[in-house]
Amino acid sequence: MYRVFLETYGCQMNVADSEVMAGVLERAGMALTDRPELADAVLLNTCAIREHAELRVLGRLGEFARLKKQNSKLIVGVAGCMAQHLRKRLLDERSRVLDLVVGPDGYRHLPELLRRAAGEPVAEIRLDRDETYGDLEPKRGDGVRAWITAQRGCDKFCTYCVVPYTRGRERSLPLDELIGQVRNAVAAGYKEVVYLGQTVNSYHDGRHDFTDLLRATDAVEGLLRVRFTSPHPTDMTPNVIEAIATCDAVCPQVHLPLQSASNGILEAMNRTYTLEGYREVVAALRGGIPDLALSTDIIVGFPGETEDDYARTIAYMTETRFDSAFLFKYSARPDTRAHRWPETVSEEEKGRRLQQLIDLQQGISAEKNEAWIGREVEVLVEETTKRGEHQLYGRTPQFKAIVFPNDGTPCGTLRQVRVVGATSNTLLGEPVGQAAQPAPALVQIA
Ligand code: 5AD
Ligand code: SF4
């Protein structure tokens, strides 16, 4: 049997894409293996968002080059967002390592591409504005949470971002296909779905918008929780906020990328909102959704970012008090508009700004989590902790990680837990009252 080793880098969208690939491969009679040395093909699903991500993949490809020396028949492939960049190497390089390069819209034909790559190098990097994989059942990982791609590509063209070039134009999956995927996930035992899209709240399938999608998902029987990531501030309309607030299953948790709190930098980034606009969206979210957890993405050291611009970001983070934040140093990316602009902030200064934001946010995250001490929260239990069987791990509606003593609550069920401690990234809890009895197994009567 043909065996494929598939390794995933980057965001949740890539994880979901790897699940699509795994489904395609298995239906073609191929098997997945977690041992590259036993594989007929190794395939890396790659990320190009920052240079660091690309360097990691290139390092890994070096390891596979050595493996290929021992087994010359091994097919080495690269999928995903680095495909465009790596195509040139595939065709140019003398001591060739890569046999296959396949972009984010080429996964439907993966088995055939792998077979062809045994004879000659293959590059399938065309972007297809109609490809959504909506009809292909993914092979999902274990756990309580199913990731469902609602929208592919991006049309926003932020000046730092490579995604519109690597993933192509924005397209949404039809609502009925998505609801079908949710039903299948629930039937397979998943309790929570997370809709994915680069600007997921701009979802529109021609007939339905993101509000319709949230409401239709909320109505699916047996589904406990719905989340989505990442929305764009400009598309966070009052209707969307109302849907989050009123749909029972939709969790009070929003990840809303800010990127910078300086209007000059926001404009240079082509983010299409001002700080005042973002502030209004945050006020509407917090006003409409009780106990909302809000997180964000921020970039430091964008070309032209002055001390004053940066000070605005610090001031706004201090004012808004995000629950958590992903903080990045600007990384110039080929193809993007900002790539052509001179970098004005040194690596050293970017490092200093980043570290200062990390320290600031860590303190805020810790305080935000400590504010939960004494409260009761509903936990969706996911698994026992890595430390051992005596502790359970789960998430609150706000997506806060929590651990508590194992009282036999089955994974995939909800449990009331009192918060008794907190760090900047985890809550500690004690179960409240009796654990719900697991539903009796159905007895089949002949
Ligand atoms: N450099 C640094 N960070 C970036 N991001 C996107 N492109 C870049 C870049 N060129 C960050 C943004 C985005 C997150 C997914 O990655 O903050 O929201
Ligand atoms: Fe990139 Fe901006 Fe699109 Fe997000 S919205 S994927 S940052 S271009």
Tab-separated table of C-alpha atoms and ligand atoms in Angstrom:
chain	number	residue	atom	x	y	z
A	1	MET	CA	0.000	0.000	0.000
A	2	TYR	CA	1.178	3.525	-0.885
A	3	ARG	CA	2.114	5.398	2.282
A	4	VAL	CA	2.211	9.165	2.754
A	5	PHE	CA	3.810	11.102	5.597
A	6	LEU	CA	1.961	14.424	5.879
A	7	GLU	CA	3.245	17.201	8.121
A	8	THR	CA	1.441	20.496	8.709
A	9	TYR	CA	2.890	23.951	9.376
A	10	GLY	CA	1.120	27.233	10.039
A	11	CYS	CA	-2.455	28.159	10.822
A	12	GLN	CA	-5.651	26.195	11.489
A	13	MET	CA	-6.636	26.653	7.859
A	14	ASN	CA	-3.632	24.515	6.958
A	15	VAL	CA	-4.621	21.908	9.547
A	16	ALA	CA	-8.086	21.788	7.951
A	17	ASP	CA	-6.518	21.559	4.472
A	18	SER	CA	-4.363	18.646	5.617
A	19	GLU	CA	-7.570	16.926	6.773
A	20	VAL	CA	-8.990	17.412	3.265
A	21	MET	CA	-5.776	15.952	1.787
A	22	ALA	CA	-5.891	13.006	4.192
A	23	GLY	CA	-9.476	12.286	3.101
A	24	VAL	CA	-8.539	12.460	-0.604
A	25	LEU	CA	-5.542	10.146	-0.108
A	26	GLU	CA	-7.488	7.556	1.882
A	27	ARG	CA	-10.317	7.435	-0.622
A	28	ALA	CA	-7.678	6.721	-3.294
A	29	GLY	CA	-6.530	3.695	-1.277
A	30	MET	CA	-3.424	5.371	0.121
A	31	ALA	CA	-2.497	5.252	3.816
A	32	LEU	CA	-1.075	7.884	6.125
A	33	THR	CA	1.986	7.059	8.179
A	34	ASP	CA	3.685	8.968	10.985
A	35	ARG	CA	7.077	7.456	10.056
A	36	PRO	CA	8.778	9.315	7.163
A	37	GLU	CA	11.354	6.537	6.782
A	38	LEU	CA	8.537	4.092	5.936
A	39	ALA	CA	6.766	6.433	3.504
A	40	ASP	CA	6.594	6.359	-0.283
A	41	ALA	CA	5.967	10.107	-0.220
A	42	VAL	CA	6.581	12.855	2.316
A	43	LEU	CA	4.471	15.947	1.964
A	44	LEU	CA	4.832	19.205	3.901
A	45	ASN	CA	1.807	21.484	4.085
A	46	THR	CA	3.527	24.833	4.393
A	47	CYS	CA	3.022	28.393	5.598
A	48	ALA	CA	4.480	31.569	4.069
A	49	ILE	CA	3.057	34.198	6.421
A	50	ARG	CA	6.441	35.160	7.918
A	51	GLU	CA	9.999	34.371	6.848
A	52	HIS	CA	10.551	32.352	10.012
A	53	ALA	CA	7.818	29.889	8.981
A	54	GLU	CA	9.474	29.378	5.599
A	55	LEU	CA	12.904	28.828	7.139
A	56	ARG	CA	11.524	26.045	9.332
A	57	VAL	CA	10.130	24.259	6.285
A	58	LEU	CA	13.392	24.662	4.361
A	59	GLY	CA	15.249	23.124	7.314
A	60	ARG	CA	12.877	20.178	7.310
A	61	LEU	CA	13.326	19.733	3.558
A	62	GLY	CA	17.078	19.408	4.222
A	63	GLU	CA	16.288	16.417	6.453
A	64	PHE	CA	14.186	14.824	3.739
A	65	ALA	CA	16.991	15.394	1.219
A	66	ARG	CA	19.138	13.102	3.389
A	67	LEU	CA	16.333	10.532	3.558
A	68	LYS	CA	16.052	10.642	-0.221
A	69	LYS	CA	19.759	9.802	-0.533
A	70	GLN	CA	18.980	6.500	1.211
A	71	ASN	CA	15.798	5.904	-0.752
A	72	SER	CA	15.950	7.444	-4.199
A	73	LYS	CA	12.324	6.469	-4.931
A	74	LEU	CA	11.022	8.685	-2.121
A	75	ILE	CA	8.730	11.431	-3.420
A	76	VAL	CA	9.248	14.738	-1.596
A	77	GLY	CA	6.404	17.196	-1.962
A	78	VAL	CA	5.471	20.636	-0.744
A	79	ALA	CA	1.860	21.758	-0.479
A	80	GLY	CA	0.206	24.983	0.614
A	81	CYS	CA	1.282	28.573	0.824
A	82	MET	CA	4.987	28.123	-0.055
A	83	ALA	CA	4.147	26.362	-3.318
A	84	GLN	CA	4.360	29.527	-5.407
A	85	HIS	CA	7.771	30.422	-3.988
A	86	LEU	CA	9.183	26.915	-4.261
A	87	ARG	CA	8.105	26.200	-7.801
A	88	LYS	CA	11.156	27.997	-9.150
A	89	ARG	CA	13.483	25.819	-7.084
A	90	LEU	CA	11.690	22.698	-8.204
A	91	LEU	CA	12.374	23.464	-11.819
A	92	ASP	CA	15.759	25.170	-11.481
A	93	GLU	CA	17.806	23.328	-8.982
A	94	ARG	CA	20.416	20.844	-10.166
A	95	SER	CA	20.545	18.614	-7.104
A	96	ARG	CA	16.807	18.401	-6.954
A	97	VAL	CA	15.085	17.469	-3.678
A	98	LEU	CA	11.507	18.339	-4.540
A	99	ASP	CA	9.418	16.143	-6.823
A	100	LEU	CA	6.043	17.786	-6.281
A	101	VAL	CA	4.785	21.273	-5.573
A	102	VAL	CA	1.047	21.642	-5.081
A	103	GLY	CA	-0.733	24.884	-4.222
A	104	PRO	CA	-3.777	25.284	-1.945
A	105	ASP	CA	-6.237	24.657	-4.792
A	106	GLY	CA	-4.643	21.462	-6.140
A	107	TYR	CA	-5.468	18.920	-3.418
A	108	ARG	CA	-8.385	17.269	-5.190
A	109	HIS	CA	-5.951	15.536	-7.587
A	110	LEU	CA	-3.246	14.753	-5.050
A	111	PRO	CA	-3.091	10.946	-5.619
A	112	GLU	CA	-2.640	11.422	-9.360
A	113	LEU	CA	-0.050	14.171	-8.827
A	114	LEU	CA	1.939	11.882	-6.510
A	115	ARG	CA	1.927	9.109	-9.108
A	116	ARG	CA	3.020	11.484	-11.861
A	117	ALA	CA	5.791	12.874	-9.658
A	118	ALA	CA	7.449	9.422	-9.680
A	119	GLY	CA	8.266	10.015	-13.360
A	120	GLU	CA	8.981	13.744	-13.589
A	121	PRO	CA	8.846	16.844	-11.370
A	122	VAL	CA	5.279	18.115	-11.071
A	123	ALA	CA	4.068	21.618	-10.216
A	124	GLU	CA	0.352	22.258	-9.765
A	125	ILE	CA	0.128	25.791	-8.457
A	126	ARG	CA	-2.793	27.240	-10.368
A	127	LEU	CA	-5.202	29.112	-8.138
A	128	ASP	CA	-8.782	28.188	-8.857
A	129	ARG	CA	-11.350	30.733	-7.749
A	130	ASP	CA	-14.064	28.042	-7.750
A	131	GLU	CA	-12.303	25.377	-5.677
A	132	THR	CA	-13.761	25.054	-2.171
A	133	TYR	CA	-13.484	21.279	-1.473
A	134	GLY	CA	-17.003	21.638	-0.077
A	135	ASP	CA	-17.972	18.204	-1.422
A	136	LEU	CA	-14.922	16.354	-0.049
A	137	GLU	CA	-15.252	14.763	3.385
A	138	PRO	CA	-12.120	15.540	5.403
A	139	LYS	CA	-10.446	12.974	7.643
A	140	ARG	CA	-10.581	14.860	10.929
A	141	GLY	CA	-8.279	14.512	13.913
A	142	ASP	CA	-9.368	13.250	17.344
A	143	GLY	CA	-10.962	15.463	19.942
A	144	VAL	CA	-14.148	17.368	20.567
A	145	ARG	CA	-13.552	20.155	18.042
A	146	ALA	CA	-14.060	20.043	14.260
A	147	TRP	CA	-12.466	22.779	12.122
A	148	ILE	CA	-14.618	23.670	9.150
A	149	THR	CA	-13.394	25.916	6.351
A	150	ALA	CA	-16.236	28.327	5.547
A	151	GLN	CA	-14.303	30.581	3.238
A	152	ARG	CA	-11.039	30.325	1.294
A	153	GLY	CA	-8.681	33.029	0.041
A	154	CYS	CA	-8.731	36.733	0.833
A	155	ASP	CA	-9.645	39.901	-1.059
A	156	LYS	CA	-8.485	42.471	1.492
A	157	PHE	CA	-4.868	42.883	0.311
A	158	CYS	CA	-3.370	44.208	3.521
A	159	THR	CA	-0.033	45.544	2.303
A	160	TYR	CA	2.094	43.220	4.510
A	161	CYS	CA	0.194	40.015	3.821
A	162	VAL	CA	1.039	37.258	1.376
A	163	VAL	CA	-2.241	35.356	1.765
A	164	PRO	CA	-4.119	36.948	-1.171
A	165	TYR	CA	-1.211	35.842	-3.400
A	166	THR	CA	-0.721	32.338	-1.986
A	167	ARG	CA	-4.398	31.451	-1.515
A	168	GLY	CA	-6.061	33.573	-4.160
A	169	ARG	CA	-9.473	35.203	-4.235
A	170	GLU	CA	-12.059	35.003	-1.509
A	171	ARG	CA	-14.799	32.405	-1.978
A	172	SER	CA	-17.382	31.038	0.439
A	173	LEU	CA	-18.715	27.505	0.654
A	174	PRO	CA	-22.467	27.151	0.151
A	175	LEU	CA	-24.372	27.287	3.433
A	176	ASP	CA	-26.096	23.946	2.904
A	177	GLU	CA	-22.747	22.221	2.298
A	178	LEU	CA	-21.397	23.715	5.512
A	179	ILE	CA	-24.421	22.670	7.520
A	180	GLY	CA	-24.042	19.183	6.007
A	181	GLN	CA	-20.433	19.141	7.230
A	182	VAL	CA	-21.534	20.267	10.693
A	183	ARG	CA	-24.170	17.491	10.847
A	184	ASN	CA	-21.579	14.914	9.771
A	185	ALA	CA	-19.164	16.187	12.408
A	186	VAL	CA	-21.838	15.954	15.111
A	187	ALA	CA	-22.792	12.449	13.955
A	188	ALA	CA	-19.100	11.497	14.225
A	189	GLY	CA	-19.081	12.676	17.854
A	190	TYR	CA	-17.666	16.204	17.619
A	191	LYS	CA	-19.248	18.682	20.034
A	192	GLU	CA	-17.858	21.978	18.792
A	193	VAL	CA	-17.239	23.454	15.351
A	194	VAL	CA	-14.900	26.311	14.488
A	195	TYR	CA	-15.540	28.055	11.179
A	196	LEU	CA	-12.374	29.137	9.436
A	197	GLY	CA	-11.815	31.929	6.946
A	198	GLN	CA	-9.234	34.684	6.450
A	199	THR	CA	-12.034	37.223	6.972
A	200	VAL	CA	-14.714	34.774	8.010
A	201	ASN	CA	-17.382	37.351	8.821
A	202	SER	CA	-17.365	38.574	5.207
A	203	TYR	CA	-18.754	35.113	4.394
A	204	HIS	CA	-21.309	35.275	1.581
A	205	ASP	CA	-22.325	32.330	-0.593
A	206	GLY	CA	-24.402	34.463	-2.974
A	207	ARG	CA	-27.584	33.967	-0.946
A	208	HIS	CA	-26.560	33.830	2.702
A	209	ASP	CA	-24.270	35.960	4.830
A	210	PHE	CA	-22.323	35.152	7.995
A	211	THR	CA	-25.336	35.932	10.195
A	212	ASP	CA	-27.387	33.326	8.316
A	213	LEU	CA	-24.565	30.823	8.736
A	214	LEU	CA	-24.353	31.377	12.499
A	215	ARG	CA	-28.128	31.057	12.918
A	216	ALA	CA	-28.367	27.911	10.778
A	217	THR	CA	-25.470	26.339	12.697
A	218	ASP	CA	-27.020	27.250	16.045
A	219	ALA	CA	-30.068	25.214	15.024
A	220	VAL	CA	-28.109	21.982	14.435
A	221	GLU	CA	-29.191	19.447	17.042
A	222	GLY	CA	-26.486	17.971	19.271
A	223	LEU	CA	-23.933	20.704	18.602
A	224	LEU	CA	-22.782	22.278	21.855
A	225	ARG	CA	-20.524	25.090	20.727
A	226	VAL	CA	-19.745	27.244	17.682
A	227	ARG	CA	-16.699	29.463	17.199
A	228	PHE	CA	-15.120	31.214	14.225
A	229	THR	CA	-11.757	32.719	13.301
A	230	SER	CA	-10.710	35.274	12.182
A	231	PRO	CA	-13.229	38.030	11.592
A	232	HIS	CA	-12.181	41.360	10.063
A	233	PRO	CA	-13.141	44.511	12.031
A	234	THR	CA	-14.704	46.155	8.969
A	235	ASP	CA	-17.172	43.282	8.491
A	236	MET	CA	-18.179	43.099	12.172
A	237	THR	CA	-21.620	44.604	11.559
A	238	PRO	CA	-24.353	45.072	14.202
A	239	ASN	CA	-26.193	42.099	12.649
A	240	VAL	CA	-23.202	39.812	13.142
A	241	ILE	CA	-22.761	41.012	16.732
A	242	GLU	CA	-26.434	40.388	17.419
A	243	ALA	CA	-26.197	36.873	15.986
A	244	ILE	CA	-23.205	36.063	18.221
A	245	ALA	CA	-25.103	37.441	21.205
A	246	THR	CA	-28.383	35.630	20.556
A	247	CYS	CA	-27.316	32.213	19.236
A	248	ASP	CA	-27.005	29.950	22.295
A	249	ALA	CA	-24.302	27.732	20.860
A	250	VAL	CA	-22.137	30.591	19.567
A	251	CYS	CA	-19.471	31.230	22.192
A	252	PRO	CA	-18.714	34.635	23.748
A	253	GLN	CA	-15.254	34.737	22.224
A	254	VAL	CA	-13.962	36.884	19.381
A	255	HIS	CA	-10.463	37.090	17.906
A	256	LEU	CA	-10.348	40.497	16.237
A	257	PRO	CA	-6.991	41.350	14.612
A	258	LEU	CA	-6.028	44.985	15.277
A	259	GLN	CA	-2.459	44.957	13.805
A	260	SER	CA	-1.657	48.513	14.988
A	261	ALA	CA	-3.336	51.286	16.967
A	262	SER	CA	-1.843	54.090	14.867
A	263	ASN	CA	-4.139	55.430	12.175
A	264	GLY	CA	-1.173	56.248	9.939
A	265	ILE	CA	0.094	52.662	10.116
A	266	LEU	CA	-3.421	51.202	9.723
A	267	GLU	CA	-3.776	53.209	6.546
A	268	ALA	CA	-0.359	52.142	5.233
A	269	MET	CA	-1.394	48.567	6.014
A	270	ASN	CA	-4.626	49.063	4.030
A	271	ARG	CA	-6.666	47.774	6.972
A	272	THR	CA	-9.661	49.952	5.943
A	273	TYR	CA	-10.564	51.013	9.512
A	274	THR	CA	-9.296	53.602	11.972
A	275	LEU	CA	-8.586	53.102	15.647
A	276	GLU	CA	-11.838	54.947	16.401
A	277	GLY	CA	-13.732	52.511	14.174
A	278	TYR	CA	-12.093	49.524	15.871
A	279	ARG	CA	-12.877	50.986	19.295
A	280	GLU	CA	-16.556	51.289	18.341
A	281	VAL	CA	-16.672	47.660	17.208
A	282	VAL	CA	-15.121	46.583	20.525
A	283	ALA	CA	-17.654	48.671	22.461
A	284	ALA	CA	-20.543	47.119	20.509
A	285	LEU	CA	-19.168	43.596	21.036
A	286	ARG	CA	-18.606	44.099	24.746
A	287	GLY	CA	-21.942	45.876	25.143
A	288	GLY	CA	-23.849	43.133	23.329
A	289	ILE	CA	-22.123	39.968	24.505
A	290	PRO	CA	-21.824	39.399	28.268
A	291	ASP	CA	-18.460	38.056	29.489
A	292	LEU	CA	-16.947	38.336	26.022
A	293	ALA	CA	-13.322	37.247	25.688
A	294	LEU	CA	-11.501	39.372	23.137
A	295	SER	CA	-8.136	38.561	21.600
A	296	THR	CA	-6.120	40.116	18.802
A	297	ASP	CA	-3.113	40.073	16.465
A	298	ILE	CA	-0.561	42.895	16.465
A	299	ILE	CA	2.464	43.529	14.244
A	300	VAL	CA	5.402	45.667	15.433
A	301	GLY	CA	8.018	47.267	13.213
A	302	PHE	CA	5.921	47.774	10.090
A	303	PRO	CA	7.806	50.066	7.625
A	304	GLY	CA	7.500	53.636	8.895
A	305	GLU	CA	6.351	52.692	12.437
A	306	THR	CA	7.710	55.488	14.653
A	307	GLU	CA	8.091	55.560	18.433
A	308	ASP	CA	4.868	57.569	18.486
A	309	ASP	CA	2.945	54.973	16.397
A	310	TYR	CA	4.231	52.220	18.636
A	311	ALA	CA	3.328	54.189	21.788
A	312	ARG	CA	-0.264	54.330	20.502
A	313	THR	CA	-0.342	50.544	20.284
A	314	ILE	CA	0.900	50.264	23.874
A	315	ALA	CA	-1.665	52.824	25.034
A	316	TYR	CA	-4.533	51.045	23.278
A	317	MET	CA	-3.539	47.612	24.583
A	318	THR	CA	-3.453	49.094	28.073
A	319	GLU	CA	-6.867	50.715	27.524
A	320	THR	CA	-8.638	47.763	25.902
A	321	ARG	CA	-7.131	44.935	27.935
A	322	PHE	CA	-7.384	42.068	25.478
A	323	ASP	CA	-7.690	38.629	27.050
A	324	SER	CA	-4.785	37.493	24.899
A	325	ALA	CA	-2.808	38.631	21.878
A	326	PHE	CA	-0.650	37.108	19.164
A	327	LEU	CA	2.244	39.494	18.729
A	328	PHE	CA	4.538	39.491	15.697
A	329	LYS	CA	7.578	41.237	14.306
A	330	TYR	CA	6.921	42.533	10.811
A	331	SER	CA	8.428	40.250	8.187
A	332	ALA	CA	8.700	41.501	4.590
A	333	ARG	CA	7.025	39.044	2.209
A	334	PRO	CA	7.637	38.688	-1.520
A	335	ASP	CA	4.768	39.878	-3.784
A	336	THR	CA	3.246	42.181	-1.164
A	337	ARG	CA	3.153	45.965	-1.559
A	338	ALA	CA	5.025	46.628	1.678
A	339	HIS	CA	7.872	44.419	0.412
A	340	ARG	CA	8.886	47.292	-1.860
A	341	TRP	CA	9.051	49.791	1.002
A	342	PRO	CA	12.285	50.380	2.903
A	343	GLU	CA	12.341	48.837	6.359
A	344	THR	CA	12.764	51.647	8.869
A	345	VAL	CA	12.784	49.650	12.116
A	346	SER	CA	15.902	47.568	12.842
A	347	GLU	CA	15.612	43.895	13.846
A	348	GLU	CA	16.935	44.839	17.257
A	349	GLU	CA	14.314	47.534	17.733
A	350	LYS	CA	11.556	45.207	16.507
A	351	GLY	CA	12.734	42.711	19.117
A	352	ARG	CA	12.623	45.344	21.838
A	353	ARG	CA	9.113	46.488	20.881
A	354	LEU	CA	7.880	42.911	20.645
A	355	GLN	CA	9.276	41.950	24.049
A	356	GLN	CA	7.727	45.005	25.675
A	357	LEU	CA	4.302	44.125	24.226
A	358	ILE	CA	4.675	40.496	25.318
A	359	ASP	CA	5.453	41.585	28.893
A	360	LEU	CA	2.554	44.042	28.920
A	361	GLN	CA	0.078	41.496	27.562
A	362	GLN	CA	1.227	38.751	29.895
A	363	GLY	CA	0.400	40.921	32.897
A	364	ILE	CA	-3.013	41.822	31.470
A	365	SER	CA	-3.791	38.188	30.555
A	366	ALA	CA	-2.916	37.085	34.082
A	367	GLU	CA	-5.181	39.762	35.611
A	368	LYS	CA	-7.997	38.936	33.193
A	369	ASN	CA	-7.765	35.276	34.157
A	370	GLU	CA	-7.522	36.041	37.890
A	371	ALA	CA	-10.801	37.963	37.588
A	372	TRP	CA	-12.477	34.580	36.954
A	373	ILE	CA	-11.431	33.193	40.350
A	374	GLY	CA	-14.522	32.393	42.428
A	375	ARG	CA	-16.842	32.155	39.421
A	376	GLU	CA	-18.516	29.041	38.064
A	377	VAL	CA	-17.843	28.184	34.433
A	378	GLU	CA	-19.172	25.578	32.037
A	379	VAL	CA	-16.319	23.453	30.743
A	380	LEU	CA	-16.376	21.295	27.646
A	381	VAL	CA	-14.078	18.478	28.750
A	382	GLU	CA	-11.508	17.560	26.097
A	383	GLU	CA	-9.038	15.080	27.583
A	384	THR	CA	-6.951	14.149	30.576
A	385	THR	CA	-3.928	16.425	30.935
A	386	LYS	CA	-0.508	15.436	29.670
A	387	ARG	CA	0.657	15.279	33.303
A	388	GLY	CA	-1.607	12.319	34.001
A	389	GLU	CA	-5.005	10.727	34.337
A	390	HIS	CA	-5.887	12.492	37.577
A	391	GLN	CA	-6.604	15.825	35.893
A	392	LEU	CA	-9.058	16.825	33.193
A	393	TYR	CA	-8.482	19.536	30.634
A	394	GLY	CA	-11.120	21.556	28.802
A	395	ARG	CA	-12.177	24.981	27.635
A	396	THR	CA	-14.623	27.534	28.983
A	397	PRO	CA	-17.058	29.279	26.601
A	398	GLN	CA	-14.455	32.081	26.428
A	399	PHE	CA	-11.946	29.514	25.082
A	400	LYS	CA	-9.886	29.711	28.244
A	401	ALA	CA	-7.990	26.534	29.003
A	402	ILE	CA	-8.881	25.066	32.413
A	403	VAL	CA	-7.673	22.022	34.340
A	404	PHE	CA	-9.489	20.397	37.257
A	405	PRO	CA	-9.337	17.136	39.247
A	406	ASN	CA	-10.624	14.154	37.285
A	407	ASP	CA	-14.016	13.265	38.777
A	408	GLY	CA	-14.875	10.854	35.979
A	409	THR	CA	-16.580	13.406	33.742
A	410	PRO	CA	-16.503	11.840	30.272
A	411	CYS	CA	-14.624	13.701	27.530
A	412	GLY	CA	-16.980	15.526	25.183
A	413	THR	CA	-19.452	16.472	27.932
A	414	LEU	CA	-20.073	19.722	29.802
A	415	ARG	CA	-19.152	20.120	33.467
A	416	GLN	CA	-19.763	22.969	35.928
A	417	VAL	CA	-16.453	23.976	37.477
A	418	ARG	CA	-15.544	26.662	40.006
A	419	VAL	CA	-12.407	28.623	39.144
A	420	VAL	CA	-9.971	28.498	42.093
A	421	GLY	CA	-6.732	29.697	40.505
A	422	ALA	CA	-5.274	31.271	37.386
A	423	THR	CA	-2.075	31.936	35.471
A	424	SER	CA	-1.655	34.059	32.343
A	425	ASN	CA	-2.650	31.119	30.144
A	426	THR	CA	-4.610	28.582	32.242
A	427	LEU	CA	-7.383	28.503	34.808
A	428	LEU	CA	-7.464	25.977	37.662
A	429	GLY	CA	-10.807	24.636	38.829
A	430	GLU	CA	-12.772	22.383	41.171
A	431	PRO	CA	-15.833	20.508	39.912
A	432	VAL	CA	-19.132	21.717	41.406
A	433	GLY	CA	-21.808	19.228	42.543
A	434	GLN	CA	-22.227	15.792	41.049
A	435	ALA	CA	-20.851	14.772	37.677
A	436	ALA	CA	-23.662	14.122	35.210
A	437	GLN	CA	-24.163	10.407	34.745
A	438	PRO	CA	-23.006	9.302	31.333
A	439	ALA	CA	-26.019	8.404	29.207
A	440	PRO	CA	-26.733	4.675	29.477
A	441	ALA	CA	-25.569	2.757	26.463
A	442	LEU	CA	-28.430	1.870	24.156
A	443	VAL	CA	-29.304	-1.769	24.478
A	444	GLN	CA	-30.113	-3.335	21.196
A	445	ILE	CA	-33.056	-5.691	21.423
A	446	ALA	CA	-33.031	-8.374	18.796
B	1	5AD	N1	4.699	39.981	9.113
B	1	5AD	C1	4.314	39.796	10.396
B	1	5AD	N2	3.111	39.355	10.760
B	1	5AD	C2	2.220	39.100	9.782
B	1	5AD	N3	0.945	38.655	9.827
B	1	5AD	C3	0.491	38.541	8.564
B	1	5AD	N4	1.452	38.901	7.694
B	1	5AD	C4	2.537	39.252	8.426
B	1	5AD	C5	3.843	39.736	8.100
B	1	5AD	N5	4.220	39.924	6.842
B	1	5AD	C6	0.222	38.414	11.062
B	1	5AD	C7	-1.013	39.314	11.170
B	1	5AD	C8	-2.151	38.346	10.934
B	1	5AD	C9	-1.588	37.066	11.497
B	1	5AD	C10	-2.270	35.832	11.045
B	1	5AD	O1	-0.238	37.075	11.089
B	1	5AD	O2	-1.068	39.824	12.482
B	1	5AD	O3	-3.350	38.734	11.571
B	2	SF4	FE1	-3.873	38.873	5.134
B	2	SF4	FE2	-5.307	41.116	5.579
B	2	SF4	FE3	-6.426	39.028	4.252
B	2	SF4	FE4	-5.908	38.818	6.894
B	2	SF4	S1	-7.353	40.279	5.936
B	2	SF4	S2	-5.437	37.271	5.293
B	2	SF4	S3	-4.031	39.992	7.111
B	2	SF4	S4	-4.697	40.282	3.552
